mmCIF file of C-alpha atoms in Angstrom:
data_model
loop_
_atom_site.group_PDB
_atom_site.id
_atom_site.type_symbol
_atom_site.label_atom_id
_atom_site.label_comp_id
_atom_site.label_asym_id
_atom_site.label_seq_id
_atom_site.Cartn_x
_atom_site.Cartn_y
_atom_site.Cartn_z
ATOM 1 C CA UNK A 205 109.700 8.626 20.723
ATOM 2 C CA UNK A 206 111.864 10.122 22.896
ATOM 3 C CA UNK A 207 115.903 9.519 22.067
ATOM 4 C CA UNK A 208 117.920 6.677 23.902
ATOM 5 C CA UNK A 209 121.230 7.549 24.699
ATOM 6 C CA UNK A 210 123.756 4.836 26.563
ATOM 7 C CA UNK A 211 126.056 6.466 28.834
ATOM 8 C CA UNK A 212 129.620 4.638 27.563
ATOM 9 C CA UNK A 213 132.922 6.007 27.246
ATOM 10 C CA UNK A 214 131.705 8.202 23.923
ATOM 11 C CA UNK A 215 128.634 9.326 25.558
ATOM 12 C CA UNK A 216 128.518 13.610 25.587
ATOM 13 C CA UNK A 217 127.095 14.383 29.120
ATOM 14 C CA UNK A 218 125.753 17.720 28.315
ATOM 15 C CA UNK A 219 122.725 16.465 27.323
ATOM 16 C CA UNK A 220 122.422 16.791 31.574
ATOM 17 C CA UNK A 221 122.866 20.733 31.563
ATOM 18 C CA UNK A 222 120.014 22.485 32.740
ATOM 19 C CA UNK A 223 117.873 19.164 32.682
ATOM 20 C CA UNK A 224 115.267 18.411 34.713
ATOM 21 C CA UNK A 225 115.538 14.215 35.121
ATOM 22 C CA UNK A 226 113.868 10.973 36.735
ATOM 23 C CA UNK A 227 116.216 8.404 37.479
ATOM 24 C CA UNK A 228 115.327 4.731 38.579
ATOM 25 C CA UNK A 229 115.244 1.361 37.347
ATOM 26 C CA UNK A 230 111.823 2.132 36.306
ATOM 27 C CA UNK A 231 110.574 -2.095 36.322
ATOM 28 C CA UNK A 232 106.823 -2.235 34.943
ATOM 29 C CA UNK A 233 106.898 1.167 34.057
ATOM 30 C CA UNK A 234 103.533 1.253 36.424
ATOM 31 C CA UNK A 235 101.704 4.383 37.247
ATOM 32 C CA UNK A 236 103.709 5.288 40.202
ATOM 33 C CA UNK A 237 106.752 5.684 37.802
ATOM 34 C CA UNK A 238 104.563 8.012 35.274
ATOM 35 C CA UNK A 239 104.028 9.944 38.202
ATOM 36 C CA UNK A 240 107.269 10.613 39.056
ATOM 37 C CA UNK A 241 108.446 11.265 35.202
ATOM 38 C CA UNK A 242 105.434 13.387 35.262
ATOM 39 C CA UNK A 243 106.698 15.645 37.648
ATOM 40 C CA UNK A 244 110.541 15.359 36.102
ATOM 41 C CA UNK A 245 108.309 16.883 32.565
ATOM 42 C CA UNK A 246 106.743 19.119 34.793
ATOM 43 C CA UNK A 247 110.054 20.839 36.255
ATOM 44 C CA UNK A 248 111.344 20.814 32.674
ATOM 45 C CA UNK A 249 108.594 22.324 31.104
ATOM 46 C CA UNK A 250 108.980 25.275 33.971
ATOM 47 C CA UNK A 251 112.717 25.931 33.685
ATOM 48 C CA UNK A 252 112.910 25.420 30.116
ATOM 49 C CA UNK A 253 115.129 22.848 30.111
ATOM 50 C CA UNK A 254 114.912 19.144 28.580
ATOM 51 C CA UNK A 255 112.919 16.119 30.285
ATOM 52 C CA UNK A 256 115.536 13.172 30.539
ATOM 53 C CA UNK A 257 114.781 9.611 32.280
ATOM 54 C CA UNK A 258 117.994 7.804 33.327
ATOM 55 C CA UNK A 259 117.732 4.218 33.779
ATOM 56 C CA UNK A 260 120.247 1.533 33.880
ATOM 57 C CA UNK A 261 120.325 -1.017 30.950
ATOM 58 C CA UNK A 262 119.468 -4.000 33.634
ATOM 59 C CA UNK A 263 118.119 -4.645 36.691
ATOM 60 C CA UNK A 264 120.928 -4.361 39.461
ATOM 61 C CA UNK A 265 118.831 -7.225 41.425
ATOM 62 C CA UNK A 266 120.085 -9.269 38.576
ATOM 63 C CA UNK A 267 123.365 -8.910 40.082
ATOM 64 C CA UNK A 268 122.359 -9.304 43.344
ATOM 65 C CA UNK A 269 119.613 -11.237 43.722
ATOM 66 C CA UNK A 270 118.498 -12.992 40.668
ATOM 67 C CA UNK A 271 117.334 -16.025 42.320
ATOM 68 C CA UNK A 272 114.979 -14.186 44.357
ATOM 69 C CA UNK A 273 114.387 -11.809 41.635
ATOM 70 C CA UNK A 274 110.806 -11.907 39.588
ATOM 71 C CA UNK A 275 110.841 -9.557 36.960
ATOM 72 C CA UNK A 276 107.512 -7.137 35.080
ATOM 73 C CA UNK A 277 109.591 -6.867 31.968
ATOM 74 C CA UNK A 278 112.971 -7.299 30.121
ATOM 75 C CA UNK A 279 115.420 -4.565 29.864
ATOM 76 C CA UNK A 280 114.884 -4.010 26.288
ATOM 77 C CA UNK A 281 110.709 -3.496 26.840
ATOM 78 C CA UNK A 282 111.236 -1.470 30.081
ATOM 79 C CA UNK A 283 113.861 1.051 27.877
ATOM 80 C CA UNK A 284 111.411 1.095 24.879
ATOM 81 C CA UNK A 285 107.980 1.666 27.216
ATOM 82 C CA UNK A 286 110.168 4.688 28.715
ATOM 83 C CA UNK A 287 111.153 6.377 25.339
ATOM 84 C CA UNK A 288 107.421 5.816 23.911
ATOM 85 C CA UNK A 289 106.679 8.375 26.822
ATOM 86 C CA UNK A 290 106.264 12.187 26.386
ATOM 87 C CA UNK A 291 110.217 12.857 27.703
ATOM 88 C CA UNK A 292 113.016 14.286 25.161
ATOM 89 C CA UNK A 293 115.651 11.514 26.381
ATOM 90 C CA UNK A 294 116.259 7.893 28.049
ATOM 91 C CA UNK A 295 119.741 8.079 29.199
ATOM 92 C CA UNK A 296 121.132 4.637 29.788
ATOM 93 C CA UNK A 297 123.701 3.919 32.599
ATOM 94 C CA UNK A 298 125.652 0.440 31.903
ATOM 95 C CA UNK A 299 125.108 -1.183 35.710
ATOM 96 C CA UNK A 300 128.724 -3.115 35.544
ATOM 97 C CA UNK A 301 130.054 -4.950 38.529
ATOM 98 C CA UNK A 302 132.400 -2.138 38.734
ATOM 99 C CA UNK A 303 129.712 1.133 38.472
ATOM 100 C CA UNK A 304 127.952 -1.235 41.660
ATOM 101 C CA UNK A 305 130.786 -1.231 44.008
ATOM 102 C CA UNK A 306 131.701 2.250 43.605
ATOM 103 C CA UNK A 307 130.966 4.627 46.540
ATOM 104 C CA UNK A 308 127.794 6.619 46.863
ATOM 105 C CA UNK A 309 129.861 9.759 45.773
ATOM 106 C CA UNK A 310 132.277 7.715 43.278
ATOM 107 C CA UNK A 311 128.541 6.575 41.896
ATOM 108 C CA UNK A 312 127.208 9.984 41.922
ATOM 109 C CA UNK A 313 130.518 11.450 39.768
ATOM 110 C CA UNK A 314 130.512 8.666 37.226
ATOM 111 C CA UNK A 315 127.166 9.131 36.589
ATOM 112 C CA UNK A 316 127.595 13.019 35.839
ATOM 113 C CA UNK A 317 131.176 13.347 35.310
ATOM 114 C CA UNK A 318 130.691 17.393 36.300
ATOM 115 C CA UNK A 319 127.749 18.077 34.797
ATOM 116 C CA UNK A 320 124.765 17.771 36.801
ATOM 117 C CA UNK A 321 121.205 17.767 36.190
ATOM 118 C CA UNK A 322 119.095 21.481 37.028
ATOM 119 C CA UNK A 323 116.336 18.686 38.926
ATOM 120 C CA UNK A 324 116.458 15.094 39.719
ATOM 121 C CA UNK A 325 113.351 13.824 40.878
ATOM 122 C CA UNK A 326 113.756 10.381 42.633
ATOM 123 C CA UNK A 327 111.423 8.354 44.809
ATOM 124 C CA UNK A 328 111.809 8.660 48.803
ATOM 125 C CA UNK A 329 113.497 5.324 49.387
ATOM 126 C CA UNK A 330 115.902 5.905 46.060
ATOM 127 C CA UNK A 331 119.009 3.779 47.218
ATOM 128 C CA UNK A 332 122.454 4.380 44.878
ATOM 129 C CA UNK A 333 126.181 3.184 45.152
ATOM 130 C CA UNK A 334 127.723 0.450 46.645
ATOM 131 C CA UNK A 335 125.699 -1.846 49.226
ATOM 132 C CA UNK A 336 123.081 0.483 48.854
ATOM 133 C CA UNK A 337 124.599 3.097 50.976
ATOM 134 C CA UNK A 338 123.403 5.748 49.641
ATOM 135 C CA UNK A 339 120.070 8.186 50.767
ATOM 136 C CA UNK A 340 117.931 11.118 49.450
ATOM 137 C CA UNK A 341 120.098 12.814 51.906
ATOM 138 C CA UNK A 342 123.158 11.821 50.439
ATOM 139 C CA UNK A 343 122.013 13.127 47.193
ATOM 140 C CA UNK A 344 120.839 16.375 48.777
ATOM 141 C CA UNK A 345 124.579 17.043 50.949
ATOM 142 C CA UNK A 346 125.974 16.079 47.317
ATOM 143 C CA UNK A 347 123.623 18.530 45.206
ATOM 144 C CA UNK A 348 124.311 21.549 47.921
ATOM 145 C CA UNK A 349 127.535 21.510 46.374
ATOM 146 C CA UNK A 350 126.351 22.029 43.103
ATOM 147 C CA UNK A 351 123.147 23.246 41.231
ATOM 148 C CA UNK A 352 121.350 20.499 40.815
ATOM 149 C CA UNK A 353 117.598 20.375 43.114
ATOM 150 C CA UNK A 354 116.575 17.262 44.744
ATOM 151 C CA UNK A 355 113.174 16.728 44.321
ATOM 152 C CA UNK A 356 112.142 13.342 46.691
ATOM 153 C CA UNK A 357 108.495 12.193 46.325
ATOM 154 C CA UNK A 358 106.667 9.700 48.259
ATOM 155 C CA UNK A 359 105.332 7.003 46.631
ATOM 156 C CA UNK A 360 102.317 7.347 44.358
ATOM 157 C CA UNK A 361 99.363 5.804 46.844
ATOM 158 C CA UNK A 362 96.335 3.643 45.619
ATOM 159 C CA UNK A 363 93.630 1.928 48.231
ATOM 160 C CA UNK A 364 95.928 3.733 50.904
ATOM 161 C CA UNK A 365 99.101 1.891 50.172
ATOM 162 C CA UNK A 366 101.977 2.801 47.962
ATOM 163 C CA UNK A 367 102.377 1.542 44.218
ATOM 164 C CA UNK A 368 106.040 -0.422 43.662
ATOM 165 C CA UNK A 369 106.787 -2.758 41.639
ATOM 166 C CA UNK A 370 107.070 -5.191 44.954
ATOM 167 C CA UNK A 371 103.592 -4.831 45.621
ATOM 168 C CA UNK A 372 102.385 -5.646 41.976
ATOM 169 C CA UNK A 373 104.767 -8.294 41.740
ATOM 170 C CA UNK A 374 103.002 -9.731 45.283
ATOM 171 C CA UNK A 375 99.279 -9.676 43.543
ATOM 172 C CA UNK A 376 100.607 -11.894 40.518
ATOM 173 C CA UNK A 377 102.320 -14.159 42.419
ATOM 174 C CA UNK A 378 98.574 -14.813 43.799
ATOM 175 C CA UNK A 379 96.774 -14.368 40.635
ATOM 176 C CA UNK A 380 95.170 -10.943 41.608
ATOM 177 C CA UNK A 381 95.717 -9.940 38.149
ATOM 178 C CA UNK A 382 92.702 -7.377 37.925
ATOM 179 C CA UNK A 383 94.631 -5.623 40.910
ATOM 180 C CA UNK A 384 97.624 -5.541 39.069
ATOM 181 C CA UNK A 385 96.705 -4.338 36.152
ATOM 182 C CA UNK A 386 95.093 -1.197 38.075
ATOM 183 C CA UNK A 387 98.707 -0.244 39.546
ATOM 184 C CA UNK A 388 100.475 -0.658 36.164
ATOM 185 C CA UNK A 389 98.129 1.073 34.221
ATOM 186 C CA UNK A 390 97.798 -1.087 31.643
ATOM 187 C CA UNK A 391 97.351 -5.360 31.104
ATOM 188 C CA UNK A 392 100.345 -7.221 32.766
ATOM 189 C CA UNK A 393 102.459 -8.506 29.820
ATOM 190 C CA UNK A 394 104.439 -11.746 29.372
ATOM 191 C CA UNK A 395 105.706 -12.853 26.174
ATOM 192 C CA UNK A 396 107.078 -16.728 25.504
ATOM 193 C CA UNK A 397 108.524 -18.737 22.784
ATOM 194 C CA UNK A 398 106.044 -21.152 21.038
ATOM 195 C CA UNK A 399 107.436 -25.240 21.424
ATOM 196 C CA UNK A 400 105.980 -28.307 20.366
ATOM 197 C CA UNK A 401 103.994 -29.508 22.889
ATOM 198 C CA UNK A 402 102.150 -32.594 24.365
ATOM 199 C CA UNK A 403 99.760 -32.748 21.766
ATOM 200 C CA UNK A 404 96.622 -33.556 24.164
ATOM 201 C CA UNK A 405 95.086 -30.498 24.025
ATOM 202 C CA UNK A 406 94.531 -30.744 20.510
ATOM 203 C CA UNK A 407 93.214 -34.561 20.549
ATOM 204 C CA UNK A 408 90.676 -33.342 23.078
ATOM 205 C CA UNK A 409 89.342 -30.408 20.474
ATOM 206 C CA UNK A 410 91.500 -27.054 21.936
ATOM 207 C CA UNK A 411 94.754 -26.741 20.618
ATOM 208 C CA UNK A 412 97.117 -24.694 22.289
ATOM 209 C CA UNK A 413 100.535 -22.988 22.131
ATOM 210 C CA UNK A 414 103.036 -23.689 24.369
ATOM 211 C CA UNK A 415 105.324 -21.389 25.552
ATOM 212 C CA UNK A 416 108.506 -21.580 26.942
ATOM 213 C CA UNK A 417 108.963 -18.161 29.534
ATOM 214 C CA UNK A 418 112.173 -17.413 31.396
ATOM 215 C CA UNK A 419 111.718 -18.126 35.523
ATOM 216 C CA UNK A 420 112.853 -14.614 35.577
ATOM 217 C CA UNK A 421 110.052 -13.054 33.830
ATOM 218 C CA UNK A 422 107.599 -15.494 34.956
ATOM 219 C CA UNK A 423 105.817 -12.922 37.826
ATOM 220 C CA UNK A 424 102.716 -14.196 37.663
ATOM 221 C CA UNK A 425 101.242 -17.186 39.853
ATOM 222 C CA UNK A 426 99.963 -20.574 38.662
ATOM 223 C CA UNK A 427 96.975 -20.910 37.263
ATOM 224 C CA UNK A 428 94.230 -20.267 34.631
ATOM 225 C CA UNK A 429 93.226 -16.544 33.179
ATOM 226 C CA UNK A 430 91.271 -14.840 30.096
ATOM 227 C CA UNK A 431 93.813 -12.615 28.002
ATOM 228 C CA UNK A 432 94.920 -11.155 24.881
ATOM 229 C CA UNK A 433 97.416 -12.174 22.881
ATOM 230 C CA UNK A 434 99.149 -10.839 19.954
ATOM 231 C CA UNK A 435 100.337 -12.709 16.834
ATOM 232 C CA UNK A 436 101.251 -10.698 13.971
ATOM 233 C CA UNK A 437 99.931 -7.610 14.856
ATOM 234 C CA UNK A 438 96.536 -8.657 15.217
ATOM 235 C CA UNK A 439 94.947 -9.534 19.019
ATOM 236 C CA UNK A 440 93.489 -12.308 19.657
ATOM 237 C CA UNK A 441 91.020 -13.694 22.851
ATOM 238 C CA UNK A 442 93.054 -16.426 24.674
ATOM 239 C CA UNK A 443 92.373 -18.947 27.147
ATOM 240 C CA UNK A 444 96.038 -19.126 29.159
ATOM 241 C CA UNK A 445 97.194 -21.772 31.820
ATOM 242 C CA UNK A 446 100.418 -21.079 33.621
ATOM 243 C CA UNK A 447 102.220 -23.479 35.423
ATOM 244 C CA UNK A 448 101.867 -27.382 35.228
ATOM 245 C CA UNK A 449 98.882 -28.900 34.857
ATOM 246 C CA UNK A 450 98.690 -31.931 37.835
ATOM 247 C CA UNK A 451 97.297 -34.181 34.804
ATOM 248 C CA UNK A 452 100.377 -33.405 32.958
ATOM 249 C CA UNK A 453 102.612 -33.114 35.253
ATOM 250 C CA UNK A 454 104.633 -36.070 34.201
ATOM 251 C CA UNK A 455 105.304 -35.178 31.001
ATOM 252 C CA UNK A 456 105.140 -31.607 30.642
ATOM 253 C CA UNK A 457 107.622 -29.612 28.408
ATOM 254 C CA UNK A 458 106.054 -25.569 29.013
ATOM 255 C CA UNK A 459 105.338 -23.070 31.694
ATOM 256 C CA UNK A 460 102.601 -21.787 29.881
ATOM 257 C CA UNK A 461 99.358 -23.403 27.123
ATOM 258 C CA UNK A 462 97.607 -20.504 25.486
ATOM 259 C CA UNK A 463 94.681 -21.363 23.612
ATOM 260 C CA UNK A 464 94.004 -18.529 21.357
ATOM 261 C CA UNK A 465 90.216 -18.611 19.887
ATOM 262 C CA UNK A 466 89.331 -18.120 16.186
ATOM 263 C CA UNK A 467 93.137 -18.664 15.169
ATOM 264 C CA UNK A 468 94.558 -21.077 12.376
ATOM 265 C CA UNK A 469 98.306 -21.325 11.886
ATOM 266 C CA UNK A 470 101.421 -22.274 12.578
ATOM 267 C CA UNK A 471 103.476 -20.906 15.228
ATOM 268 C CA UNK A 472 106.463 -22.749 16.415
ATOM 269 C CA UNK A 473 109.383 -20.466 16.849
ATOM 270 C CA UNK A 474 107.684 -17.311 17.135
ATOM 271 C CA UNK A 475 107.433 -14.920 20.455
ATOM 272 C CA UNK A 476 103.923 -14.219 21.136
ATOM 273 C CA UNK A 477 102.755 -11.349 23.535
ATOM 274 C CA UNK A 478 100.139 -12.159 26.330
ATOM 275 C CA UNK A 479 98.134 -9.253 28.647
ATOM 276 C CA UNK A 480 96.527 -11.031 31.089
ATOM 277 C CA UNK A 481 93.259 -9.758 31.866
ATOM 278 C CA UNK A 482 90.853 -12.280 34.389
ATOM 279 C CA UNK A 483 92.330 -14.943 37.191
ATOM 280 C CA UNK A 484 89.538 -17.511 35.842
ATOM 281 C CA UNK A 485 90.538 -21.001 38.275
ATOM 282 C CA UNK A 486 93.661 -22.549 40.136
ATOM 283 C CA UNK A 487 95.444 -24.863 38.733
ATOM 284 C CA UNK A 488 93.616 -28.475 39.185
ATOM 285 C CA UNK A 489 93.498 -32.176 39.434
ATOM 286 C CA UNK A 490 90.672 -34.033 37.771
ATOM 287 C CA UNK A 491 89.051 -37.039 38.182
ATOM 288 C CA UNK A 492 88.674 -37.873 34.397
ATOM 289 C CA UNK A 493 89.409 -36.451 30.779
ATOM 290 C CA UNK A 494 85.684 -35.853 30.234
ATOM 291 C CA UNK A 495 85.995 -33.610 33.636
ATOM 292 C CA UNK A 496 88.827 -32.171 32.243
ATOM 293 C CA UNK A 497 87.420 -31.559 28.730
ATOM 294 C CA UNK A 498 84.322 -30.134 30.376
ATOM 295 C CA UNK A 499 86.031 -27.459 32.732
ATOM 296 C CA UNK A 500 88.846 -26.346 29.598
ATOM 297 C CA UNK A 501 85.681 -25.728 27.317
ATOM 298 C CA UNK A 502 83.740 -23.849 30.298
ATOM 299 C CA UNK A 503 87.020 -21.371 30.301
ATOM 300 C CA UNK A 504 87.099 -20.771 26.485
ATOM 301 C CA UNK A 505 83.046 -20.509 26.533
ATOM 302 C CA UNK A 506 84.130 -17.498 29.289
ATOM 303 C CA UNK A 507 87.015 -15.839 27.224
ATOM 304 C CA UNK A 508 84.584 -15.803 24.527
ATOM 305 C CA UNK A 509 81.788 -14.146 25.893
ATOM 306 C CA UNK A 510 83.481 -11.525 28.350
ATOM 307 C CA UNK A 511 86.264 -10.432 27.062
#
């Protein structure tokens, strides 16, 4: 694991001297990001110098535009997903009110306070400083006066269009989770409080947890998909409905009802982790509780038998 280091007031800024670093906000973590820390590890390895990711410790779109703003992953997962990666340090810039509104240059010398990086690798459309304002060329005019090398890349591609976060956020909002999982790298995650539900799912002979999931996190679109899910350690096949049911819509308390196969227990209160694997239906009305019954079963008889 590599070391986190948050860039406050006691924070030694050496650790920048002769480094080669990747800095961005880094949301998902998805492969286009590992391709770009890649190359950061790459420069590093070459010059001998130390691999460092700097991040911020939240998304400045929660300052800006939260109500707009769908996010992969908290701050806390994004932070520990970049330190389980193959890089000596996460260096974490606190993204205050004040730190935004500073100039592109003001931006540049709080974030180095004289001691620039040997590389910093950013993505082509890397914006920085107040409004935005600031470019790659920016950066470069800035780093001509210094020693650091600007090393701009163009977006990883895949199917002939780049990988962003935007774009991955765009196939869960419409349930193209197979799609999304291929740009990330890995199974889309969302994780949720248990509550005590409706109770109707376990009258009709599927119990399910229901999950209470911050608007903010919530990225992916309405309906019905086979997943994993994680309960103390161990992974379990789940049937997972996101959104609210039309047959429930009156009365419902969650965002989410997982129905996790061959599990027993109790678990109100806890946080469970879900990786969403299959878009299996849309959300749906039904013209009885037998149809209903019929259609939940057809799911979990699915889960079961392909993942």
């Amino acid at each position: 694991m590599a070391d986190v280091l948050v860039a406050d007031d006691s924070f030694d800024r050496t650790v920048f001297k002769g480094a080669s670093c990747a800095f961005g906000v880094f949301d998902g973590v998805h492969r286009g990001h590992r391709f770009l820390i890649d190359a950061a590890c790459k420069t590093a390895y070459q010059s001998g110098g130390t691999s460092v990711v700097i991040t911020f410790d939240r998304d400045p779109d929660e300052l800006f535009r939260r109500a707009f703003l769908k996010k992969l992953m908290t701050n806390n997962q994004r932070i520990d997903m970049l330190a389980s990666l193959p890089i000596d340090y996460v260096v974490v810039l606190p993204f205050t009110p004040e730190f935004a509104a500073e100039s592109p240059e003001a931006f540049l010398r709080s974030a180095f306070r004289g001691t620039p990086p040997a590389f910093l690798h950013v993505g082509c459309d890397f914006r920085f400083g107040a409004k935005a304002a600031g470019t790659v060329d920016d950066l470069c005019a800035w780093a001509n006066a210094g020693v650091t090398h600007i090393c701009p890349h163009d977006l990883k591609s895949a199917d002939g269009l780049p990988i962003s976060a935007t774009r991955i956020r765009g196939l869960l909002a419409e349930g193209r989770v197979f799609e999304a999982n291929a740009l990330l790298g890995r199974p889309y995650l969302m994780s949720g409080s248990v509550l005590h539900g409706r109770g109707e799912g376990a009258d009709m002979g599927f119990a399910t947890a229901n999950l209470f999931v911050d608007p903010l996190l919530q990225a992916i679109g309405d309906g019905v998909y086979a997943a994993w899910v994680t309960v103390g350690g161990v992974r379990y096949r789940a049937a997972v409905s996101v959104g609210v049911a039309p047959t429930f819509a009156h009365s419902a308390t969650a965002t989410c009802e997982v129905h996790i196969l061959d599990f027993a227990g109790n678990l109100y209160g806890h946080v469970i982790d879900i990786e969403f694997m299959e878009w299996l239906r849309p959300m749906m009305t039904f013209s009885s509780t037998d149809a209903l019954i019929a259609c939940v079963k057809g799911n979990i008889d699915w889960v079961r038998a392909n993942l």
